[in-house]
mmCIF file of C-alpha atoms and ligand atoms in Angstrom:
data_model
loop_
_atom_site.group_PDB
_atom_site.id
_atom_site.type_symbol
_atom_site.label_atom_id
_atom_site.label_comp_id
_atom_site.label_asym_id
_atom_site.label_seq_id
_atom_site.Cartn_x
_atom_site.Cartn_y
_atom_site.Cartn_z
ATOM 1 C CA UNK A 13 2.262 15.622 16.511
ATOM 2 C CA UNK A 14 6.027 13.884 16.520
ATOM 3 C CA UNK A 15 7.972 14.084 14.126
ATOM 4 C CA UNK A 16 7.435 10.109 13.319
ATOM 5 C CA UNK A 17 4.112 10.361 12.185
ATOM 6 C CA UNK A 18 5.063 13.523 10.690
ATOM 7 C CA UNK A 19 7.025 12.562 7.961
ATOM 8 C CA UNK A 20 4.345 9.836 7.779
ATOM 9 C CA UNK A 21 2.997 12.378 6.117
ATOM 10 C CA UNK A 22 5.483 13.995 3.854
ATOM 11 C CA UNK A 23 6.714 10.518 3.121
ATOM 12 C CA UNK A 24 2.457 9.836 1.481
ATOM 13 C CA UNK A 25 3.056 13.369 -0.240
ATOM 14 C CA UNK A 26 5.351 12.290 -1.995
ATOM 15 C CA UNK A 27 4.161 9.242 -3.440
ATOM 16 C CA UNK A 28 0.724 11.330 -4.319
ATOM 17 C CA UNK A 29 3.098 12.837 -6.503
ATOM 18 C CA UNK A 30 4.716 10.260 -7.494
ATOM 19 C CA UNK A 31 8.350 10.895 -6.859
ATOM 20 C CA UNK A 32 8.996 8.853 -4.837
ATOM 21 C CA UNK A 33 9.753 5.164 -5.727
ATOM 22 C CA UNK A 34 9.122 2.508 -3.638
ATOM 23 C CA UNK A 35 10.224 -1.714 -2.938
ATOM 24 C CA UNK A 36 11.528 -0.798 -6.885
ATOM 25 C CA UNK A 37 14.660 -2.634 -7.552
ATOM 26 C CA UNK A 38 15.893 0.606 -8.989
ATOM 27 C CA UNK A 39 19.342 1.581 -11.470
ATOM 28 C CA UNK A 40 20.846 4.478 -10.532
ATOM 29 C CA UNK A 41 23.502 6.927 -12.206
ATOM 30 C CA UNK A 42 26.128 5.876 -10.570
ATOM 31 C CA UNK A 43 25.564 2.478 -11.269
ATOM 32 C CA UNK A 44 24.905 1.064 -8.205
ATOM 33 C CA UNK A 45 21.331 -0.666 -7.558
ATOM 34 C CA UNK A 46 18.506 0.404 -4.738
ATOM 35 C CA UNK A 47 15.413 -0.336 -3.446
ATOM 36 C CA UNK A 48 14.650 3.576 -3.563
ATOM 37 C CA UNK A 49 14.495 6.434 -4.851
ATOM 38 C CA UNK A 50 12.907 10.080 -4.881
ATOM 39 C CA UNK A 51 12.419 11.661 -8.037
ATOM 40 C CA UNK A 52 12.995 15.007 -7.268
ATOM 41 C CA UNK A 53 11.949 16.624 -10.559
ATOM 42 C CA UNK A 54 7.972 15.088 -9.992
ATOM 43 C CA UNK A 55 8.037 16.582 -6.161
ATOM 44 C CA UNK A 56 7.207 19.434 -6.976
ATOM 45 C CA UNK A 57 3.891 19.321 -9.832
ATOM 46 C CA UNK A 58 1.591 19.387 -7.333
ATOM 47 C CA UNK A 59 1.157 23.296 -6.673
ATOM 48 C CA UNK A 60 -0.944 22.742 -3.490
ATOM 49 C CA UNK A 61 1.165 19.547 -2.017
ATOM 50 C CA UNK A 62 4.428 22.313 -2.502
ATOM 51 C CA UNK A 63 2.897 24.420 -0.880
ATOM 52 C CA UNK A 64 1.636 22.461 1.608
ATOM 53 C CA UNK A 65 5.584 21.330 2.248
ATOM 54 C CA UNK A 66 7.032 24.689 1.820
ATOM 55 C CA UNK A 67 4.281 25.795 4.673
ATOM 56 C CA UNK A 68 5.739 23.401 6.637
ATOM 57 C CA UNK A 69 8.568 24.763 6.199
ATOM 58 C CA UNK A 70 8.081 28.409 6.979
ATOM 59 C CA UNK A 71 5.643 27.019 10.541
ATOM 60 C CA UNK A 72 9.535 26.144 11.694
ATOM 61 C CA UNK A 73 11.730 28.848 10.850
ATOM 62 C CA UNK A 74 8.431 31.356 12.003
ATOM 63 C CA UNK A 75 9.937 32.405 15.154
ATOM 64 C CA UNK A 76 12.619 34.220 13.738
ATOM 65 C CA UNK A 77 12.579 36.550 12.143
ATOM 66 C CA UNK A 78 13.973 35.671 8.203
ATOM 67 C CA UNK A 79 15.535 38.533 5.782
ATOM 68 C CA UNK A 80 16.502 36.319 2.879
ATOM 69 C CA UNK A 81 14.978 32.319 1.493
ATOM 70 C CA UNK A 82 17.932 31.047 -0.159
ATOM 71 C CA UNK A 83 18.054 27.667 -2.391
ATOM 72 C CA UNK A 84 20.085 26.817 -3.034
ATOM 73 C CA UNK A 85 19.715 26.589 -7.348
ATOM 74 C CA UNK A 86 17.205 26.145 -9.282
ATOM 75 C CA UNK A 87 15.648 22.760 -8.788
ATOM 76 C CA UNK A 88 14.844 23.677 -4.868
ATOM 77 C CA UNK A 89 12.671 27.078 -6.254
ATOM 78 C CA UNK A 90 9.791 26.196 -5.814
ATOM 79 C CA UNK A 91 9.955 24.643 -2.299
ATOM 80 C CA UNK A 92 12.295 28.022 -1.566
ATOM 81 C CA UNK A 93 8.740 30.123 -3.026
ATOM 82 C CA UNK A 94 6.424 28.274 -0.793
ATOM 83 C CA UNK A 95 8.680 28.688 1.695
ATOM 84 C CA UNK A 96 9.711 32.365 1.164
ATOM 85 C CA UNK A 97 5.520 33.135 0.889
ATOM 86 C CA UNK A 98 4.708 31.570 3.985
ATOM 87 C CA UNK A 99 6.873 32.296 6.291
ATOM 88 C CA UNK A 100 5.734 35.731 8.257
ATOM 89 C CA UNK A 101 8.246 37.473 7.957
ATOM 90 C CA UNK A 102 8.044 38.328 3.952
ATOM 91 C CA UNK A 103 11.630 37.953 3.158
ATOM 92 C CA UNK A 104 13.309 38.154 0.234
ATOM 93 C CA UNK A 105 13.708 35.033 -2.384
ATOM 94 C CA UNK A 106 16.518 34.210 -3.505
ATOM 95 C CA UNK A 107 18.729 31.472 -5.849
ATOM 96 C CA UNK A 108 22.338 31.108 -5.218
ATOM 97 C CA UNK A 109 24.745 28.779 -7.761
ATOM 98 C CA UNK A 110 27.814 28.516 -6.185
ATOM 99 C CA UNK A 111 30.297 31.610 -7.261
ATOM 100 C CA UNK A 112 27.759 34.427 -8.363
ATOM 101 C CA UNK A 113 28.765 36.715 -5.772
ATOM 102 C CA UNK A 114 26.573 40.001 -7.469
ATOM 103 C CA UNK A 115 23.412 40.004 -6.356
ATOM 104 C CA UNK A 116 23.957 38.422 -2.970
ATOM 105 C CA UNK A 117 25.877 41.293 -2.481
ATOM 106 C CA UNK A 118 23.516 43.667 -2.673
ATOM 107 C CA UNK A 119 20.361 41.739 -0.489
ATOM 108 C CA UNK A 120 22.897 39.562 2.200
ATOM 109 C CA UNK A 121 24.902 42.626 4.444
ATOM 110 C CA UNK A 122 26.050 42.528 7.999
ATOM 111 C CA UNK A 123 22.411 41.569 9.981
ATOM 112 C CA UNK A 124 20.899 39.796 7.556
ATOM 113 C CA UNK A 125 18.883 36.575 8.632
ATOM 114 C CA UNK A 126 18.905 33.984 6.240
ATOM 115 C CA UNK A 127 17.044 30.347 5.166
ATOM 116 C CA UNK A 128 18.574 28.094 3.317
ATOM 117 C CA UNK A 129 15.939 25.771 1.236
ATOM 118 C CA UNK A 130 17.819 22.857 -0.712
ATOM 119 C CA UNK A 131 16.038 19.969 -2.143
ATOM 120 C CA UNK A 132 17.880 16.398 -1.340
ATOM 121 C CA UNK A 133 20.714 17.591 1.629
ATOM 122 C CA UNK A 134 23.064 14.503 0.630
ATOM 123 C CA UNK A 135 26.523 14.974 1.418
ATOM 124 C CA UNK A 136 25.633 18.657 2.186
ATOM 125 C CA UNK A 137 27.485 20.508 0.113
ATOM 126 C CA UNK A 138 26.194 23.073 -1.710
ATOM 127 C CA UNK A 139 23.973 24.024 1.018
ATOM 128 C CA UNK A 140 28.256 24.061 3.081
ATOM 129 C CA UNK A 141 29.426 27.091 0.729
ATOM 130 C CA UNK A 142 26.744 29.388 0.262
ATOM 131 C CA UNK A 143 26.070 29.268 4.526
ATOM 132 C CA UNK A 144 30.433 30.114 4.351
ATOM 133 C CA UNK A 145 29.135 32.798 1.506
ATOM 134 C CA UNK A 146 26.206 33.939 4.064
ATOM 135 C CA UNK A 147 28.582 34.302 6.655
ATOM 136 C CA UNK A 148 31.702 35.706 4.856
ATOM 137 C CA UNK A 149 29.031 38.944 3.127
ATOM 138 C CA UNK A 150 28.697 39.170 7.303
ATOM 139 C CA UNK A 151 25.040 37.713 6.557
ATOM 140 C CA UNK A 152 23.421 35.162 9.991
ATOM 141 C CA UNK A 153 22.314 31.531 8.763
ATOM 142 C CA UNK A 154 19.567 30.571 11.017
ATOM 143 C CA UNK A 155 18.932 27.045 9.943
ATOM 144 C CA UNK A 156 18.504 24.632 6.658
ATOM 145 C CA UNK A 157 14.635 24.284 5.082
ATOM 146 C CA UNK A 158 15.164 20.895 3.540
ATOM 147 C CA UNK A 159 12.680 18.430 1.350
ATOM 148 C CA UNK A 160 14.205 15.604 2.786
ATOM 149 C CA UNK A 161 17.618 14.427 4.883
ATOM 150 C CA UNK A 162 19.504 11.297 3.433
ATOM 151 C CA UNK A 163 22.207 12.418 5.746
ATOM 152 C CA UNK A 164 22.293 10.956 9.494
ATOM 153 C CA UNK A 165 23.757 14.444 10.649
ATOM 154 C CA UNK A 166 20.704 16.833 11.762
ATOM 155 C CA UNK A 167 23.002 19.746 11.233
ATOM 156 C CA UNK A 168 26.380 21.171 8.933
ATOM 157 C CA UNK A 169 27.866 23.650 11.304
ATOM 158 C CA UNK A 170 25.725 23.886 13.440
ATOM 159 C CA UNK A 171 22.950 25.362 11.815
ATOM 160 C CA UNK A 172 20.012 23.076 11.860
ATOM 161 C CA UNK A 173 18.661 21.195 9.301
ATOM 162 C CA UNK A 174 14.668 21.494 9.294
ATOM 163 C CA UNK A 175 13.689 18.124 6.550
ATOM 164 C CA UNK A 176 10.490 16.706 5.620
ATOM 165 C CA UNK A 177 11.799 13.327 5.822
ATOM 166 C CA UNK A 178 14.721 12.258 7.295
ATOM 167 C CA UNK A 179 15.498 8.116 5.658
ATOM 168 C CA UNK A 180 18.586 6.716 3.278
ATOM 169 C CA UNK A 181 18.482 4.302 1.486
ATOM 170 C CA UNK A 182 21.366 1.258 1.263
ATOM 171 C CA UNK A 183 22.678 1.724 -2.138
ATOM 172 C CA UNK A 184 24.592 -1.416 -3.772
ATOM 173 C CA UNK A 185 27.499 -2.663 -5.871
ATOM 174 C CA UNK A 186 25.110 -4.841 -8.407
ATOM 175 C CA UNK A 187 27.145 -7.677 -6.655
ATOM 176 C CA UNK A 188 25.965 -6.810 -3.384
ATOM 177 C CA UNK A 189 22.490 -5.940 -4.549
ATOM 178 C CA UNK A 190 19.756 -8.049 -2.699
ATOM 179 C CA UNK A 191 17.001 -7.527 -5.143
ATOM 180 C CA UNK A 192 19.572 -9.086 -7.707
ATOM 181 C CA UNK A 193 19.801 -11.480 -5.862
ATOM 182 C CA UNK A 194 16.282 -12.022 -5.640
ATOM 183 C CA UNK A 195 16.503 -11.995 -9.452
ATOM 184 C CA UNK A 196 13.512 -9.260 -9.065
ATOM 185 C CA UNK A 197 13.094 -7.079 -12.762
ATOM 186 C CA UNK A 198 15.804 -3.519 -12.345
ATOM 187 C CA UNK A 199 13.815 -0.810 -13.273
ATOM 188 C CA UNK A 200 16.086 1.822 -15.806
ATOM 189 C CA UNK A 201 14.335 4.120 -16.075
ATOM 190 C CA UNK A 202 15.749 6.945 -14.426
ATOM 191 C CA UNK A 203 19.008 6.103 -16.500
ATOM 192 C CA UNK A 204 17.710 5.698 -19.523
ATOM 193 C CA UNK A 205 15.854 9.174 -19.103
ATOM 194 C CA UNK A 206 18.406 10.291 -18.433
ATOM 195 C CA UNK A 207 20.883 9.782 -21.115
ATOM 196 C CA UNK A 208 17.949 11.242 -23.072
ATOM 197 C CA UNK A 209 17.872 14.484 -21.226
ATOM 198 C CA UNK A 210 20.225 15.420 -22.600
ATOM 199 C CA UNK A 211 20.832 16.520 -25.902
ATOM 200 C CA UNK A 212 17.987 19.527 -25.036
ATOM 201 C CA UNK A 213 19.891 20.354 -21.582
ATOM 202 C CA UNK A 214 23.218 21.336 -23.290
ATOM 203 C CA UNK A 215 21.294 23.189 -26.639
ATOM 204 C CA UNK A 216 22.591 26.808 -25.504
ATOM 205 C CA UNK A 217 19.988 28.965 -24.245
ATOM 206 C CA UNK A 218 17.442 26.118 -22.922
HETATM 207 ZN ZN1 LIG B 22 20.356 -5.283 -7.797
#
């Protein structure tokens, strides 16, 4: 199956979870407008879909023995779990937040082979930081598995990004926005929802 067909299938899967929105007119938290949007919190709501997507990433990296699957954070953790579960080496799963080193030091040693898993790769800053951390500890980053790659670069610092979907979508200022020009209604759902979420996430212990 060629890459293009495969991507279409993955995109269809994301559509079925309700995570992928297209042909819309969406207000982003940045104030920019776009016609496409990926709602990360919905990506992993269908367990069997997530398992299937994780298995695709695991299969890609199955040719290498992997010791650790390193999730970039809690957002990518469910997908990371599915990758680790499906990989033949039965790697350990851990999640990294930038700067937390204690746990990693125990699991990442010289010669440890790591796959980093991220949900959405845009600038790649988080992946780059974690990759540097792994190498600092003597480990080796085999590659990066991602759900979605928005950057045109298919690698970060020489490490391959294997993504289920590679697709960037343009964002516009309201003045330049073609959907505004057409008079399409602006969907503010994602910005409102985010504001609504703030108080609970700021509560201690949540
Ligand atoms: Zn607009």
